[in-house]
Coordinates of C-alpha atoms in Angstrom, one line a residue:
Chain A
M28 CA -72.8 56.9 -92.6
M29 CA -73.0 54.1 -89.7
R30 CA -74.9 56.9 -87.5
T31 CA -77.9 56.6 -90.1
R32 CA -77.8 52.7 -89.5
V33 CA -78.4 53.0 -85.9
P34 CA -82.2 52.6 -86.2
L35 CA -82.2 49.6 -88.7
Y36 CA -79.8 47.6 -86.5
G37 CA -82.4 48.4 -83.5
V38 CA -85.0 47.5 -85.5
L39 CA -83.2 44.1 -86.5
V40 CA -82.4 43.6 -82.9
L41 CA -86.2 44.2 -81.3
L42 CA -87.1 41.6 -83.8
A43 CA -84.8 38.9 -83.1
V44 CA -85.5 39.4 -79.5
A45 CA -89.2 38.9 -80.5
F46 CA -88.4 36.1 -82.5
L47 CA -85.9 34.1 -79.5
A48 CA -87.5 35.5 -76.5
P49 CA -90.0 33.0 -76.3
L50 CA -87.8 30.1 -76.9
L51 CA -84.9 31.7 -74.4
W52 CA -87.8 31.6 -72.0
A53 CA -88.9 28.0 -72.2
L54 CA -85.3 27.0 -72.3
S55 CA -85.1 28.8 -68.8
G56 CA -88.1 27.5 -67.9
S57 CA -87.0 24.0 -68.1
F58 CA -84.7 25.0 -65.5
K59 CA -86.7 26.4 -63.1
P60 CA -88.8 24.9 -60.3
R61 CA -92.8 24.3 -61.0
G62 CA -93.8 27.5 -59.0
D63 CA -91.2 29.7 -60.6
I64 CA -92.5 29.4 -64.1
F65 CA -94.8 31.7 -63.6
A66 CA -92.9 33.9 -61.3
Y67 CA -93.3 37.8 -61.9
P68 CA -91.5 39.7 -62.8
P69 CA -90.2 36.9 -65.3
R70 CA -86.4 36.4 -64.9
L71 CA -84.6 34.7 -67.4
I72 CA -81.6 33.1 -65.2
P73 CA -83.7 30.4 -63.3
D74 CA -82.9 30.9 -59.3
P75 CA -82.7 28.6 -57.8
F76 CA -81.6 26.3 -60.7
T77 CA -82.7 22.5 -60.9
L78 CA -82.5 19.8 -63.2
D79 CA -85.4 18.2 -61.2
N80 CA -87.8 18.4 -64.1
Y81 CA -85.7 17.1 -66.2
Q82 CA -85.2 14.0 -64.0
R83 CA -88.8 13.4 -63.4
L84 CA -89.6 13.3 -67.2
F85 CA -86.8 10.7 -67.3
S86 CA -87.8 8.7 -65.0
G87 CA -91.8 9.0 -65.2
Q88 CA -92.3 9.1 -68.9
P89 CA -91.2 6.8 -71.6
F90 CA -89.2 9.8 -73.0
W91 CA -86.5 8.1 -75.0
R92 CA -89.0 5.5 -76.7
W93 CA -90.7 8.7 -78.0
F94 CA -87.6 10.4 -78.7
L95 CA -86.5 6.9 -80.7
M96 CA -89.8 6.7 -82.5
S97 CA -89.5 10.1 -83.9
T98 CA -85.8 10.3 -84.8
V99 CA -86.1 7.0 -86.8
V100 CA -89.6 7.7 -88.4
A101 CA -88.0 11.3 -89.7
L102 CA -84.7 9.7 -90.6
T103 CA -86.2 6.9 -93.0
A104 CA -88.6 9.1 -94.1
T105 CA -86.1 11.7 -95.2
V106 CA -83.5 9.3 -96.7
V107 CA -86.3 8.0 -98.9
S108 CA -88.1 10.8 -99.9
V109 CA -84.7 12.4 -101.2
F110 CA -84.0 10.2 -102.9
V111 CA -87.7 10.3 -104.8
C112 CA -87.5 14.1 -104.9
A113 CA -84.1 13.6 -106.7
L114 CA -85.5 11.2 -109.1
A115 CA -88.1 12.7 -110.2
G116 CA -86.7 16.1 -110.5
Y117 CA -83.9 14.9 -112.4
G118 CA -86.7 13.0 -114.8
F119 CA -88.2 16.6 -115.2
A120 CA -85.3 18.5 -115.5
K121 CA -83.4 16.7 -117.9
F122 CA -85.6 14.9 -120.3
R123 CA -88.3 15.9 -122.9
F124 CA -91.0 13.3 -123.3
T125 CA -94.4 12.6 -124.1
G126 CA -96.8 14.2 -121.4
R127 CA -93.8 15.9 -119.5
R128 CA -95.8 19.3 -119.3
L129 CA -98.9 17.4 -118.2
L130 CA -97.4 15.2 -115.6
F131 CA -95.3 18.2 -114.3
G132 CA -98.4 20.1 -113.9
V133 CA -100.2 17.2 -112.3
M134 CA -97.5 16.7 -109.7
F135 CA -97.1 20.9 -109.2
S136 CA -100.8 21.2 -108.5
S137 CA -100.5 18.4 -105.6
L138 CA -98.8 21.2 -103.8
S139 CA -102.6 22.8 -103.5
I140 CA -104.1 19.6 -102.0
P141 CA -105.0 20.5 -98.5
F142 CA -104.0 17.8 -96.1
A143 CA -107.1 17.8 -94.3
V144 CA -109.1 16.6 -97.6
I145 CA -106.8 13.3 -97.6
L146 CA -106.9 13.0 -93.7
V147 CA -110.0 10.8 -93.6
P148 CA -109.8 8.7 -96.4
L149 CA -106.0 7.8 -96.2
F150 CA -106.7 6.7 -92.1
V151 CA -109.4 4.8 -93.4
M152 CA -107.4 3.2 -96.1
L153 CA -104.4 2.2 -94.4
V154 CA -106.4 0.7 -91.2
K155 CA -108.6 -0.9 -93.1
T156 CA -105.8 -2.8 -95.4
G157 CA -103.6 -3.6 -92.2
L158 CA -101.1 -1.0 -93.4
G159 CA -101.7 1.4 -90.6
S160 CA -98.7 0.6 -88.5
P161 CA -96.6 3.6 -87.5
W162 CA -93.6 2.2 -89.2
F163 CA -95.4 2.4 -92.3
A164 CA -98.2 4.7 -92.2
L165 CA -95.7 7.4 -90.6
I166 CA -93.5 7.0 -93.2
V167 CA -94.5 6.2 -96.4
P168 CA -97.3 8.5 -97.5
W169 CA -95.1 11.7 -97.1
V170 CA -92.2 10.4 -99.5
A171 CA -92.4 12.2 -102.5
P172 CA -93.8 15.6 -101.6
A173 CA -94.3 18.1 -104.9
F174 CA -91.9 20.8 -103.0
G175 CA -89.0 18.6 -103.0
I176 CA -89.1 17.6 -106.6
F177 CA -89.8 21.3 -107.6
M178 CA -87.0 22.3 -105.7
M179 CA -84.7 19.3 -107.3
Q180 CA -85.8 20.2 -110.6
Q181 CA -84.9 23.9 -110.4
Y182 CA -81.8 23.2 -108.9
I183 CA -80.6 20.7 -111.6
V184 CA -82.2 23.1 -114.5
Q185 CA -80.0 25.9 -113.1
S186 CA -76.5 23.7 -112.3
I187 CA -76.1 20.8 -114.1
P188 CA -74.8 21.5 -117.8
D189 CA -76.3 18.6 -120.4
S190 CA -72.9 18.6 -121.9
V191 CA -71.4 16.5 -118.4
L192 CA -74.3 14.1 -119.1
E193 CA -73.9 13.9 -122.9
A194 CA -70.1 13.0 -122.1
A195 CA -70.8 10.1 -119.8
R196 CA -73.6 8.9 -122.4
I197 CA -70.9 8.6 -125.1
D198 CA -68.8 6.8 -122.7
G199 CA -71.6 4.4 -122.4
A200 CA -72.9 5.0 -119.1
G201 CA -76.2 3.9 -118.4
E202 CA -78.8 6.4 -117.8
F203 CA -79.4 5.0 -113.6
G204 CA -75.7 5.1 -113.7
I205 CA -75.2 8.7 -114.6
F206 CA -78.0 9.6 -112.3
R207 CA -76.3 7.9 -109.4
T208 CA -72.5 8.7 -110.3
I209 CA -72.7 12.0 -111.8
V210 CA -76.0 13.7 -111.0
L211 CA -76.4 12.8 -106.6
P212 CA -73.0 13.8 -106.2
L213 CA -73.5 17.4 -108.2
L214 CA -77.1 17.7 -106.3
R215 CA -75.2 17.3 -102.8
P216 CA -75.8 21.1 -102.0
A217 CA -79.9 20.8 -102.6
L218 CA -80.2 17.1 -101.2
G219 CA -78.8 18.3 -98.0
A220 CA -81.4 21.3 -97.7
L221 CA -84.3 18.9 -98.6
A222 CA -82.6 16.6 -96.1
V223 CA -82.8 19.1 -93.3
W224 CA -86.7 20.4 -94.5
Q225 CA -88.0 16.8 -94.8
F226 CA -86.3 15.6 -91.6
L227 CA -88.1 18.9 -89.6
Q228 CA -91.4 18.5 -91.3
S229 CA -91.6 14.2 -90.2
Y230 CA -90.0 15.1 -87.1
N231 CA -92.4 17.9 -86.1
S232 CA -95.5 16.5 -87.8
F233 CA -98.6 16.3 -85.2
L234 CA -101.8 15.9 -86.9
W235 CA -101.2 12.8 -88.7
P236 CA -99.6 10.9 -85.7
L237 CA -102.5 12.3 -83.4
V238 CA -104.9 10.8 -86.0
L239 CA -102.8 7.5 -87.0
V240 CA -101.1 6.5 -83.6
S241 CA -103.3 5.3 -80.6
D242 CA -100.8 2.6 -78.8
S243 CA -99.1 5.0 -76.2
S244 CA -95.9 2.8 -76.8
Q245 CA -95.7 3.9 -80.3
Y246 CA -96.0 7.8 -79.8
T247 CA -93.7 9.8 -81.6
L248 CA -92.5 12.7 -79.4
P249 CA -94.9 15.3 -80.2
L250 CA -97.8 13.0 -79.0
G251 CA -96.0 11.9 -76.0
L252 CA -95.8 15.7 -75.0
Q253 CA -99.5 16.6 -76.3
T254 CA -100.2 14.2 -73.2
L255 CA -98.5 15.7 -70.4
F256 CA -100.2 19.3 -71.9
V257 CA -103.3 18.7 -72.2
S258 CA -103.5 16.3 -69.3
E259 CA -105.4 17.6 -65.8
Q260 CA -103.1 19.3 -64.2
R261 CA -101.4 21.4 -67.3
Q262 CA -97.6 19.7 -66.7
Y263 CA -95.7 22.7 -67.6
D264 CA -92.5 21.9 -66.0
L265 CA -92.6 18.6 -67.7
V266 CA -93.2 19.4 -71.1
L267 CA -90.8 22.4 -71.1
A268 CA -87.8 20.0 -70.2
G269 CA -89.6 17.3 -72.9
A270 CA -90.0 20.1 -75.7
V271 CA -86.5 21.4 -74.7
L272 CA -84.8 18.1 -75.4
A273 CA -87.2 17.8 -78.4
V274 CA -86.0 20.6 -80.2
V275 CA -82.2 19.7 -80.1
P276 CA -81.7 17.8 -82.9
A277 CA -84.0 20.0 -85.1
V278 CA -81.9 23.1 -84.1
A279 CA -78.5 21.0 -84.4
L280 CA -79.4 20.1 -87.8
F281 CA -80.5 23.5 -88.6
V282 CA -77.6 25.2 -87.3
L283 CA -75.0 23.0 -89.1
L284 CA -76.9 22.7 -92.4
R285 CA -78.8 26.3 -92.3
K286 CA -77.0 27.9 -95.1
Q287 CA -77.6 25.3 -97.6
L288 CA -81.4 25.2 -96.2
L289 CA -82.0 28.6 -96.5
E290 CA -80.5 28.7 -100.0
G291 CA -81.9 25.9 -101.0
L292 CA -85.5 26.5 -99.8
S293 CA -85.8 29.7 -102.4
T294 CA -84.3 27.8 -105.2
G295 CA -87.3 27.9 -107.6
A296 CA -89.3 30.4 -105.9
V297 CA -86.8 33.1 -106.9
K298 CA -87.1 32.7 -110.9
G299 CA -90.8 30.9 -110.6
Chain B
M21 CA -95.0 7.6 -131.6
T22 CA -93.5 9.9 -129.3
T23 CA -91.6 12.1 -131.7
A24 CA -95.0 12.9 -133.5
L25 CA -97.2 13.6 -130.4
A26 CA -94.2 15.8 -129.6
G27 CA -94.3 17.6 -132.9
Q28 CA -97.9 18.2 -132.3
N29 CA -97.2 20.9 -129.8
P30 CA -94.9 23.3 -130.9
S31 CA -94.4 24.8 -127.5
T32 CA -92.6 21.9 -126.0
R33 CA -90.2 21.4 -129.2
D34 CA -89.4 24.8 -129.7
R35 CA -88.8 26.3 -126.1
A36 CA -85.2 27.9 -125.9
G37 CA -83.1 26.1 -123.7
E38 CA -83.9 22.6 -125.5
T39 CA -80.5 21.1 -126.4
D40 CA -79.4 18.2 -128.9
T41 CA -79.1 16.1 -126.4
A42 CA -82.4 16.7 -124.7
R43 CA -84.1 16.1 -128.3
R44 CA -82.3 13.0 -128.8
R45 CA -83.1 11.6 -125.8
K46 CA -87.2 11.9 -126.6
Q47 CA -87.4 8.2 -126.9
S48 CA -86.1 6.9 -124.2
W49 CA -88.0 4.7 -121.3
A50 CA -85.6 6.7 -118.6
P51 CA -87.7 9.7 -117.9
Y52 CA -90.8 7.4 -116.9
L53 CA -88.6 5.3 -114.5
F54 CA -87.2 8.5 -113.4
I55 CA -90.4 9.8 -112.4
S56 CA -92.3 6.8 -111.5
P57 CA -91.5 6.3 -107.7
F58 CA -93.3 9.7 -107.3
Y59 CA -96.0 9.1 -109.5
L60 CA -96.7 5.4 -107.8
L61 CA -97.0 7.5 -104.6
Y62 CA -98.5 10.1 -105.8
V63 CA -101.6 7.8 -106.9
L64 CA -101.8 5.6 -104.1
F65 CA -101.6 8.4 -101.2
M66 CA -103.2 11.3 -103.0
L67 CA -105.0 10.5 -106.0
V68 CA -106.8 7.8 -104.6
P69 CA -107.7 9.3 -101.5
V70 CA -109.3 12.2 -103.0
V71 CA -111.6 10.1 -104.7
V72 CA -112.1 8.3 -101.6
S73 CA -113.0 11.5 -99.9
L74 CA -115.4 12.5 -102.7
W75 CA -117.2 9.2 -102.3
L76 CA -117.4 8.8 -98.6
S77 CA -118.8 12.4 -98.3
L78 CA -121.5 11.0 -100.2
T79 CA -122.6 8.5 -97.4
E80 CA -123.0 8.4 -93.5
W81 CA -120.7 6.4 -92.1
V82 CA -119.3 6.0 -87.9
G83 CA -115.8 4.0 -89.2
L84 CA -117.4 0.6 -88.7
G85 CA -119.9 -1.6 -90.9
T86 CA -120.9 -0.2 -94.8
P87 CA -120.9 3.4 -95.3
H88 CA -124.2 4.2 -96.1
W89 CA -125.5 6.1 -99.2
V90 CA -127.1 9.3 -98.3
G91 CA -126.5 11.7 -101.8
L92 CA -126.0 15.2 -101.2
R93 CA -127.5 15.3 -97.8
N94 CA -124.0 16.0 -96.2
Y95 CA -123.4 18.9 -98.0
R96 CA -127.1 20.3 -97.1
L97 CA -126.2 19.7 -93.4
L98 CA -122.9 21.9 -93.9
A99 CA -124.8 24.7 -95.6
T100 CA -127.0 25.3 -92.4
D101 CA -124.2 24.1 -89.8
I102 CA -123.5 27.1 -87.8
S103 CA -120.1 25.5 -86.8
F104 CA -118.8 25.2 -90.1
H105 CA -119.9 28.3 -91.0
R106 CA -117.5 29.8 -88.0
A107 CA -114.9 27.4 -89.1
L108 CA -115.2 29.0 -92.7
G109 CA -115.1 32.3 -91.5
N110 CA -111.8 31.7 -88.8
T111 CA -109.8 30.4 -91.5
A112 CA -110.8 33.0 -93.8
V113 CA -109.4 35.2 -91.0
F114 CA -106.4 33.3 -90.5
V115 CA -106.0 33.2 -94.4
L116 CA -106.4 36.9 -94.3
V117 CA -103.8 37.9 -91.6
A118 CA -101.1 35.2 -93.4
V119 CA -101.8 37.2 -96.9
C120 CA -102.2 40.7 -95.9
V121 CA -100.0 40.6 -92.7
V122 CA -97.2 38.2 -92.9
V123 CA -96.5 38.4 -96.4
P124 CA -96.1 42.2 -96.5
L125 CA -94.0 42.2 -93.2
A126 CA -91.7 39.4 -94.3
L127 CA -91.2 41.4 -97.5
L128 CA -90.4 44.7 -95.3
I129 CA -88.0 42.2 -93.2
A130 CA -86.4 41.0 -96.1
Q131 CA -85.8 44.8 -97.8
A132 CA -84.3 45.9 -94.4
L133 CA -82.0 42.6 -94.6
N134 CA -81.5 43.4 -97.9
T135 CA -79.6 46.8 -96.8
R136 CA -76.4 47.1 -98.7
G137 CA -73.2 46.7 -96.3
L138 CA -75.6 45.2 -93.3
R139 CA -73.5 43.1 -91.1
V140 CA -74.0 39.7 -90.1
R141 CA -76.9 39.1 -92.2
D142 CA -76.9 35.4 -92.0
L143 CA -77.3 35.7 -88.4
W144 CA -80.2 37.9 -88.4
R145 CA -81.6 35.8 -91.1
T146 CA -81.0 32.6 -89.1
A147 CA -82.4 34.0 -85.9
Y148 CA -86.2 35.1 -87.4
F149 CA -86.2 31.8 -89.1
V150 CA -85.6 29.5 -85.7
P151 CA -89.5 29.2 -85.1
V152 CA -90.0 27.4 -88.4
V153 CA -87.6 24.6 -87.0
V154 CA -89.1 24.7 -83.5
S155 CA -92.0 21.4 -83.0
P156 CA -95.9 23.0 -82.9
I157 CA -96.0 21.0 -79.4
L158 CA -93.3 23.7 -77.9
V159 CA -95.1 26.9 -80.1
A160 CA -98.2 26.1 -78.6
L161 CA -96.6 25.4 -75.0
I162 CA -94.5 28.6 -75.2
F163 CA -97.4 30.9 -76.1
G164 CA -100.0 29.0 -73.5
L165 CA -97.2 30.4 -71.3
V166 CA -96.9 34.0 -72.9
F167 CA -100.5 34.5 -73.1
D168 CA -101.5 32.9 -69.6
R169 CA -104.2 35.0 -68.3
Q170 CA -102.6 35.9 -64.9
F171 CA -98.8 35.5 -65.5
G172 CA -98.1 35.0 -68.8
L173 CA -95.0 36.8 -70.4
A174 CA -97.8 39.2 -72.3
N175 CA -99.4 40.5 -69.3
S176 CA -96.0 40.8 -67.3
V177 CA -95.0 43.0 -70.1
L178 CA -98.3 45.2 -70.1
R179 CA -98.3 45.5 -66.3
A180 CA -94.5 46.7 -66.5
L181 CA -95.1 49.1 -69.1
F182 CA -99.0 50.5 -68.6
G183 CA -99.3 49.0 -65.2
T184 CA -102.4 47.1 -65.8
G185 CA -102.1 43.3 -67.1
G186 CA -104.7 40.6 -66.5
V187 CA -105.6 40.6 -70.4
D188 CA -107.4 37.1 -71.2
W189 CA -105.8 36.4 -74.3
L190 CA -107.1 33.2 -74.9
G191 CA -110.3 33.4 -73.4
D192 CA -112.0 36.1 -74.9
P193 CA -113.4 35.1 -78.4
S194 CA -112.0 38.2 -80.6
L195 CA -108.8 38.2 -78.1
A196 CA -108.4 34.5 -79.0
K197 CA -108.1 35.0 -82.9
V198 CA -105.8 38.0 -82.3
S199 CA -103.6 35.5 -79.8
I200 CA -103.5 32.8 -82.8
A201 CA -102.7 35.6 -85.4
L202 CA -99.9 36.3 -83.3
V203 CA -98.5 32.9 -82.9
M204 CA -98.9 32.5 -86.9
L205 CA -96.8 35.8 -87.3
W206 CA -94.1 34.4 -84.9
R207 CA -93.9 31.0 -86.5
W208 CA -94.1 31.9 -90.3
T209 CA -92.5 35.5 -90.8
G210 CA -89.1 34.5 -91.1
Y211 CA -89.8 31.6 -93.4
L212 CA -91.0 33.7 -95.8
T213 CA -88.3 36.7 -95.5
V214 CA -86.2 33.6 -96.9
F215 CA -87.6 33.8 -100.0
F216 CA -88.3 37.1 -100.3
L217 CA -84.2 37.9 -99.3
A218 CA -83.4 35.8 -101.8
G219 CA -85.7 37.2 -104.5
L220 CA -84.4 40.6 -103.5
Q221 CA -80.6 39.4 -104.2
N222 CA -81.7 38.5 -107.4
V223 CA -82.5 41.9 -108.7
P224 CA -80.0 43.1 -111.1
R225 CA -78.1 45.8 -109.5
E226 CA -78.3 47.7 -112.8
L227 CA -81.9 48.1 -112.2
Y228 CA -81.3 50.1 -108.9
E229 CA -78.5 51.9 -110.7
S230 CA -80.7 53.2 -113.7
A231 CA -83.8 54.0 -111.5
S232 CA -81.2 56.6 -109.5
L233 CA -80.2 57.8 -112.4
D234 CA -84.0 58.7 -113.1
G235 CA -84.0 60.2 -109.7
A236 CA -86.5 58.1 -108.4
G237 CA -86.8 58.2 -104.6
R238 CA -86.9 55.0 -102.4
L239 CA -90.6 54.5 -102.8
R240 CA -90.8 54.8 -106.7
T241 CA -87.7 52.9 -106.8
F242 CA -89.3 50.2 -104.7
T243 CA -92.9 50.1 -106.4
N244 CA -91.2 50.6 -110.0
V245 CA -88.3 48.4 -109.6
T246 CA -88.3 46.2 -106.6
L247 CA -92.2 44.9 -106.7
P248 CA -91.8 43.7 -110.3
A249 CA -88.9 42.0 -110.2
L250 CA -90.2 40.5 -106.9
K251 CA -93.3 39.1 -109.2
P252 CA -92.4 35.4 -109.0
V253 CA -91.2 35.1 -105.4
T254 CA -94.3 37.2 -104.2
A255 CA -96.6 34.8 -106.5
F256 CA -95.1 31.8 -104.9
V257 CA -95.0 33.3 -101.3
V258 CA -98.7 34.3 -101.5
V259 CA -100.0 31.0 -102.8
T260 CA -98.0 29.0 -100.1
S261 CA -99.1 31.2 -97.5
F262 CA -102.6 30.9 -98.6
I263 CA -102.7 27.5 -98.7
G264 CA -100.7 26.8 -95.5
A265 CA -103.2 29.0 -93.5
A266 CA -106.3 27.5 -95.0
Q267 CA -105.2 24.1 -93.2
I268 CA -104.3 25.9 -90.0
F269 CA -105.0 23.2 -87.6
E270 CA -101.9 22.9 -84.4
E271 CA -102.4 26.4 -83.1
P272 CA -105.8 26.5 -82.5
Y273 CA -106.1 22.7 -81.4
L274 CA -103.5 23.0 -79.1
L275 CA -103.5 26.5 -77.7
T276 CA -107.6 27.1 -77.5
G277 CA -109.0 23.7 -78.6
G278 CA -110.8 26.0 -81.1
G279 CA -112.5 28.0 -78.3
P280 CA -113.8 30.3 -76.9
A281 CA -117.6 29.5 -78.2
E282 CA -115.6 28.1 -81.6
S283 CA -113.8 31.7 -82.2
T284 CA -111.1 29.9 -83.2
L285 CA -112.2 26.6 -84.7
S286 CA -110.7 25.9 -88.4
V287 CA -112.0 24.1 -90.9
T288 CA -109.1 21.3 -90.3
M289 CA -110.1 21.6 -86.4
F290 CA -113.7 20.9 -87.8
I291 CA -112.8 17.9 -90.2
Y292 CA -110.6 16.4 -87.3
R293 CA -113.3 16.8 -84.8
A294 CA -116.1 15.4 -86.8
A295 CA -114.2 12.4 -88.1
F296 CA -112.5 11.1 -85.2
Q297 CA -114.0 12.7 -82.0
R298 CA -117.7 12.4 -83.4
Q299 CA -117.1 9.2 -85.5
Q300 CA -119.0 11.5 -88.6
F301 CA -116.8 10.0 -91.3
G302 CA -119.0 10.8 -94.2
Y303 CA -120.0 14.8 -92.8
A304 CA -116.0 15.1 -92.3
A305 CA -115.4 13.8 -96.0
A306 CA -117.6 16.8 -97.1
A307 CA -116.6 19.4 -95.3
A308 CA -112.9 18.3 -96.6
V309 CA -114.3 18.4 -100.1
V310 CA -115.4 21.9 -99.5
L311 CA -111.8 23.2 -98.8
F312 CA -110.5 20.9 -101.2
V313 CA -112.7 22.6 -103.7
V314 CA -111.9 26.2 -102.4
V315 CA -108.3 25.8 -101.7
F316 CA -107.4 23.8 -104.9
G317 CA -109.6 26.5 -107.0
L318 CA -108.1 29.5 -105.9
S319 CA -104.5 28.4 -106.0
Q320 CA -104.9 26.8 -109.5
L321 CA -106.3 30.0 -110.6
V322 CA -103.6 32.3 -108.8
N323 CA -101.1 30.0 -110.1
R324 CA -102.6 30.6 -113.9
L325 CA -102.7 34.1 -113.2
L326 CA -98.9 34.3 -112.1
G327 CA -97.8 31.7 -114.4
I328 CA -96.2 29.8 -112.1
G329 CA -95.4 25.9 -111.9
R330 CA -95.2 25.2 -115.3
A331 CA -92.2 22.9 -116.6
S332 CA -89.6 25.2 -118.2

């Protein structure tokens, strides 16, 4: 029995190496002196081991400012969008109302609008109306993703029975009160999954900040790192250190909540 | 009025699963309030920009002053713009890679992970998913190193295995496309695997049991039981991969800058370049409208055919 499994595990290990090796290589490279990053043959354990890249990153670059910008923007976007998605998902899941099918279809079809289509007009609209401040424009346009609403709607349909809501209604609870005190707590696993996803989306977003933010003091992490990356002498050593640090919150969040995320993501897709 | 309108549409009224509770709540304003934040944001940041894009595409505008109306001229220019044709062609290649390589590979991996009695399933799934979590800048950086012409990891491996390296992964026009495709593969396979695995775990076990009673082999079980049961997941995965790959930007922008010789220029890069590097906002908007028509049209068609995205 176990013998027949050997090829399977072999393939799985090879795949895992292929998926993780580049990341481990980057991690180890961030502790190597510049000349060693490209040394042949490549070695995984840095020798000599140095923190110099990190030190120069902190001393020469406003790394923490970029970091703060990214984190605050992503956290705000996450909190707001999870709330908006839960509201709308609940509305679609537990009420029958005129226009519901049409409105749901419109919401769902917004998944098929490529971002590049709204890139130019959104930029023009926000900048011309004076709403182009990163604190507004990096957050607000992204807080109502159809994907999240669909995920919430599916989860609510599958896991919150009408009887619970009806009992609360008979007790005289208001609709928003029911949502806040009964639905939101029951939604916690799905909210966790969506929150991680939204955080990653915002934290890692590149194209929109690239277009929007011109003031280097308001760069997000990806933008800041990009300036090091595209500079004349590709500063691999610095960018490696910065990128490793940048990925820490994302990976930490993912590792903590990965079960919820991995299961939550597929809610909806499975049943269609 | 609400009841009368709903009554005209028997399919909403009689759908299975509708309870008394739901029916009694038809007249309430509550659902509209619950969905209104989404719709407010949708109108402001989706619908209005799409309409503005349509209008901008009929103008010539450098980003300052008043846009100058030019009718369909931008579209006529696009029709003969070789760069735009290249961008469309490259994007089509990336879409094909996503749908015909990444999706089947994810299905295969999910199938392997679904093997009964597999140890540490969660660990494998997590390892394959990690690239999704990583910022595109790190992806570009890593693969810039992996594909380096002289010292990259890819060439080191080739040198170790075959004694020859020095492949110009990012500098040769056709290899550059392959390199971008490999990055897509690395970045998105684990993400799609999650969906397929969830789908596979939802296939009722009895179906497999009756298939084996009928004496169906592995391949027949796969084509007759697994694939039909996976239809909704596959539909979702194919459509999202298509939409995602059709908008590819970061990989070519950061890794190759669209080169060499525009061999990795994507439509989104074309739009970005036209608007923000060349100040041709109207022209960029026209390219965006073309992208919109193709992506939205095709994905609506597929959604309709496969029946996804309906309110149940």
